[in-house]
Tab-separated table of C-alpha atoms in Angstrom:
chain	number	residue	atom	x	y	z
A	962	UNK	CA	160.793	139.683	42.131
A	963	UNK	CA	162.610	140.639	38.801
A	964	UNK	CA	161.010	139.950	35.541
A	965	UNK	CA	162.423	137.143	33.361
A	966	UNK	CA	164.216	138.289	30.329
A	967	UNK	CA	163.007	136.123	27.262
A	968	UNK	CA	166.514	136.514	25.528
A	969	UNK	CA	168.119	134.906	28.534
A	970	UNK	CA	165.563	131.948	28.756
A	971	UNK	CA	166.082	131.241	24.956
A	972	UNK	CA	170.066	131.298	25.425
A	973	UNK	CA	169.863	128.996	28.226
A	974	UNK	CA	167.544	126.739	26.290
A	975	UNK	CA	170.081	126.179	23.327
A	976	UNK	CA	172.041	123.470	24.853
A	977	UNK	CA	170.044	120.714	22.984
A	978	UNK	CA	168.534	120.775	19.486
A	979	UNK	CA	166.250	118.336	17.698
A	980	UNK	CA	165.948	118.478	13.975
A	981	UNK	CA	163.493	116.637	11.791
A	982	UNK	CA	162.778	116.828	8.174
A	983	UNK	CA	162.617	115.882	4.456
A	984	UNK	CA	165.591	114.289	2.933
A	985	UNK	CA	166.798	113.484	-0.667
A	986	UNK	CA	169.636	111.220	-1.687
A	987	UNK	CA	171.023	110.814	-5.184
A	988	UNK	CA	172.163	107.146	-4.526
A	989	UNK	CA	174.379	104.944	-6.333
A	990	UNK	CA	173.128	101.399	-6.412
A	991	UNK	CA	175.385	98.542	-7.149
A	992	UNK	CA	173.947	95.707	-9.459
A	993	UNK	CA	175.159	92.628	-10.957
A	994	UNK	CA	174.899	92.475	-14.852
A	995	UNK	CA	174.758	89.039	-16.634
A	996	UNK	CA	175.627	88.151	-20.213
A	997	UNK	CA	174.815	84.487	-20.953
A	998	UNK	CA	175.015	82.166	-17.986
A	999	UNK	CA	177.663	84.209	-16.008
A	1000	UNK	CA	177.933	87.506	-14.303
A	1001	UNK	CA	180.169	89.821	-16.303
A	1002	UNK	CA	180.537	92.985	-14.210
A	1003	UNK	CA	179.185	95.110	-11.172
A	1004	UNK	CA	177.208	98.235	-12.705
A	1005	UNK	CA	176.530	101.297	-10.501
A	1006	UNK	CA	173.055	102.808	-11.271
A	1007	UNK	CA	171.768	106.207	-10.131
A	1008	UNK	CA	168.490	106.310	-8.069
A	1009	UNK	CA	166.351	109.221	-6.576
A	1010	UNK	CA	165.607	108.358	-2.981
A	1011	UNK	CA	163.332	110.400	-0.798
A	1012	UNK	CA	162.712	110.203	2.960
A	1013	UNK	CA	163.309	111.598	6.458
A	1014	UNK	CA	166.129	112.817	8.499
A	1015	UNK	CA	166.235	113.144	12.244
A	1016	UNK	CA	169.245	114.514	14.211
A	1017	UNK	CA	169.812	115.615	17.865
A	1018	UNK	CA	172.726	117.882	18.835
A	1019	UNK	CA	174.131	118.548	22.447
A	1020	UNK	CA	176.079	121.817	22.548
A	1021	UNK	CA	179.077	121.877	24.725
A	1022	UNK	CA	179.872	125.334	23.710
A	1023	UNK	CA	177.452	127.891	21.863
A	1024	UNK	CA	179.487	127.198	18.822
A	1025	UNK	CA	180.400	123.490	19.180
A	1026	UNK	CA	178.156	120.390	19.670
A	1027	UNK	CA	178.043	116.694	19.166
A	1028	UNK	CA	175.639	115.253	16.674
A	1029	UNK	CA	173.648	111.998	16.246
A	1030	UNK	CA	172.129	111.864	12.957
A	1031	UNK	CA	169.661	109.215	11.570
A	1032	UNK	CA	168.414	109.036	8.087
A	1033	UNK	CA	166.222	106.970	5.952
A	1034	UNK	CA	165.615	107.216	2.143
A	1035	UNK	CA	163.444	105.142	-0.198
A	1036	UNK	CA	162.742	104.624	-3.875
A	1037	UNK	CA	162.716	102.191	-6.750
A	1038	UNK	CA	165.258	101.153	-9.397
A	1039	UNK	CA	164.198	98.810	-12.140
A	1040	UNK	CA	161.024	98.483	-10.332
A	1041	UNK	CA	162.615	96.981	-7.366
A	1042	UNK	CA	162.369	98.791	-3.937
A	1043	UNK	CA	165.449	100.226	-2.708
A	1044	UNK	CA	166.243	101.633	0.832
A	1045	UNK	CA	169.150	103.323	2.450
A	1046	UNK	CA	169.610	104.141	6.112
A	1047	UNK	CA	172.577	105.951	7.748
A	1048	UNK	CA	173.535	106.138	11.361
A	1049	UNK	CA	176.101	108.841	11.882
A	1050	UNK	CA	177.849	110.872	14.849
A	1051	UNK	CA	180.216	113.620	15.064
A	1052	UNK	CA	181.158	117.177	15.804
A	1053	UNK	CA	179.148	120.175	14.398
A	1054	UNK	CA	180.259	123.936	14.647
A	1055	UNK	CA	177.680	126.570	14.308
A	1056	UNK	CA	177.391	130.402	14.380
A	1057	UNK	CA	175.004	131.201	17.303
A	1058	UNK	CA	172.897	133.914	15.545
A	1059	UNK	CA	169.353	134.501	14.025
A	1060	UNK	CA	170.787	133.058	10.832
A	1061	UNK	CA	173.070	130.319	11.992
A	1062	UNK	CA	175.379	128.532	9.388
A	1063	UNK	CA	176.651	125.353	10.518
A	1064	UNK	CA	179.227	122.643	9.235
A	1065	UNK	CA	179.694	118.927	10.580
A	1066	UNK	CA	181.784	115.843	9.806
A	1067	UNK	CA	179.803	112.714	10.643
A	1068	UNK	CA	180.924	109.138	10.955
A	1069	UNK	CA	179.029	105.817	11.192
A	1070	UNK	CA	177.347	103.150	9.283
A	1071	UNK	CA	175.087	102.893	6.252
A	1072	UNK	CA	172.752	100.125	5.336
A	1073	UNK	CA	171.350	99.568	1.869
A	1074	UNK	CA	168.938	97.011	0.565
A	1075	UNK	CA	167.175	96.314	-2.709
A	1076	UNK	CA	164.416	93.975	-3.399
A	1077	UNK	CA	164.721	91.290	-6.197
A	1078	UNK	CA	164.445	93.039	-9.583
A	1079	UNK	CA	161.358	91.743	-11.264
A	1080	UNK	CA	162.301	89.594	-14.205
A	1081	UNK	CA	165.872	89.719	-13.470
A	1082	UNK	CA	168.573	87.072	-13.549
A	1083	UNK	CA	168.417	84.843	-10.807
A	1084	UNK	CA	171.601	84.907	-8.668
A	1085	UNK	CA	172.814	81.629	-10.223
A	1086	UNK	CA	171.348	81.622	-13.870
A	1087	UNK	CA	170.232	78.547	-15.141
A	1088	UNK	CA	169.357	77.692	-18.864
A	1089	UNK	CA	168.558	79.318	-21.049
A	1090	UNK	CA	171.260	81.907	-20.911
A	1091	UNK	CA	170.275	85.173	-19.022
A	1092	UNK	CA	171.141	88.607	-20.078
A	1093	UNK	CA	170.143	91.498	-17.662
A	1094	UNK	CA	170.698	92.868	-14.247
A	1095	UNK	CA	170.161	91.313	-10.734
A	1096	UNK	CA	170.014	92.831	-7.223
A	1097	UNK	CA	172.829	92.518	-4.902
A	1098	UNK	CA	170.505	92.227	-1.938
A	1099	UNK	CA	171.309	94.202	1.104
A	1100	UNK	CA	174.706	95.439	2.454
A	1101	UNK	CA	176.317	97.331	5.431
A	1102	UNK	CA	179.299	99.567	5.375
A	1103	UNK	CA	181.301	102.437	7.109
A	1104	UNK	CA	179.724	105.869	6.085
A	1105	UNK	CA	180.931	109.348	6.480
A	1106	UNK	CA	179.171	112.654	5.794
A	1107	UNK	CA	180.795	116.049	5.511
A	1108	UNK	CA	178.325	118.851	5.199
A	1109	UNK	CA	176.858	122.290	5.833
A	1110	UNK	CA	173.842	124.164	6.069
A	1111	UNK	CA	171.751	127.282	7.298
A	1112	UNK	CA	169.289	127.493	10.127
A	1113	UNK	CA	166.997	130.567	10.300
A	1114	UNK	CA	165.327	131.168	13.880
A	1115	UNK	CA	161.498	131.788	13.457
A	1116	UNK	CA	160.453	131.910	16.972
A	1117	UNK	CA	162.314	131.720	20.343
A	1118	UNK	CA	162.549	127.973	20.298
A	1119	UNK	CA	162.163	127.068	16.952
A	1120	UNK	CA	164.347	127.419	13.673
A	1121	UNK	CA	163.997	126.558	10.070
A	1122	UNK	CA	166.574	124.405	8.457
A	1123	UNK	CA	166.413	126.056	4.951
A	1124	UNK	CA	169.035	123.722	3.654
A	1125	UNK	CA	171.516	121.015	4.635
A	1126	UNK	CA	173.934	119.513	1.974
A	1127	UNK	CA	175.998	116.515	2.670
A	1128	UNK	CA	178.623	114.567	0.571
A	1129	UNK	CA	177.797	111.046	1.891
A	1130	UNK	CA	180.532	108.433	1.141
A	1131	UNK	CA	179.952	104.730	1.642
A	1132	UNK	CA	181.576	101.502	0.591
A	1133	UNK	CA	178.444	99.017	0.022
A	1134	UNK	CA	179.008	95.914	-2.071
A	1135	UNK	CA	182.562	96.344	-2.403
A	1136	UNK	CA	182.525	99.562	-4.356
A	1137	UNK	CA	182.560	103.134	-3.281
A	1138	UNK	CA	179.659	105.443	-3.457
A	1139	UNK	CA	180.016	109.232	-3.276
A	1140	UNK	CA	176.430	110.565	-2.976
A	1141	UNK	CA	174.944	114.098	-2.690
A	1142	UNK	CA	172.343	114.450	0.208
A	1143	UNK	CA	170.085	117.280	0.753
A	1144	UNK	CA	167.469	118.021	3.440
A	1145	UNK	CA	165.413	120.680	5.000
A	1146	UNK	CA	163.216	120.771	8.152
A	1147	UNK	CA	162.563	122.256	11.494
A	1148	UNK	CA	164.850	122.467	14.466
A	1149	UNK	CA	163.733	122.670	18.038
A	1150	UNK	CA	165.874	124.310	20.718
A	1151	UNK	CA	165.796	123.131	24.427
């Protein structure tokens, strides 16, 4: 019986990749601004959101695969809890090597929600006149992410995703958000 070659086993195992790690999103959050008894504008505020990212990839060819990417990031804006989740799918190309750069184009859905801002103007301000900001609550929109990253093989079935940078575009609450997303973590190959 011939001895099994570890390199052959590893290449046969690289059809499926599972990634999990930390994610950072510089989110643009829409709020309603009040001046007196009426809303005067939608204002976009920036928030630092931290969370997780999980993706799975099936490789049709050694350099081309289909990815399902799920992300959740959380933080606060004006002392109100803010959350953004994305559910994205699309193609990914990669260089099958020890140091493996990759690029992808993902499309799907984003959902954002923000709790009521403490001490904020109510949605329908009553007397006395209110001046300040109000949360728009939650919203869902089409989302796309164009990005790239680098995986480095650590051991035969495990790689480290040193960095992944995405340009995430959403259209929540009737406005367009162009947001950078960065993540890093561990990739397991099957």
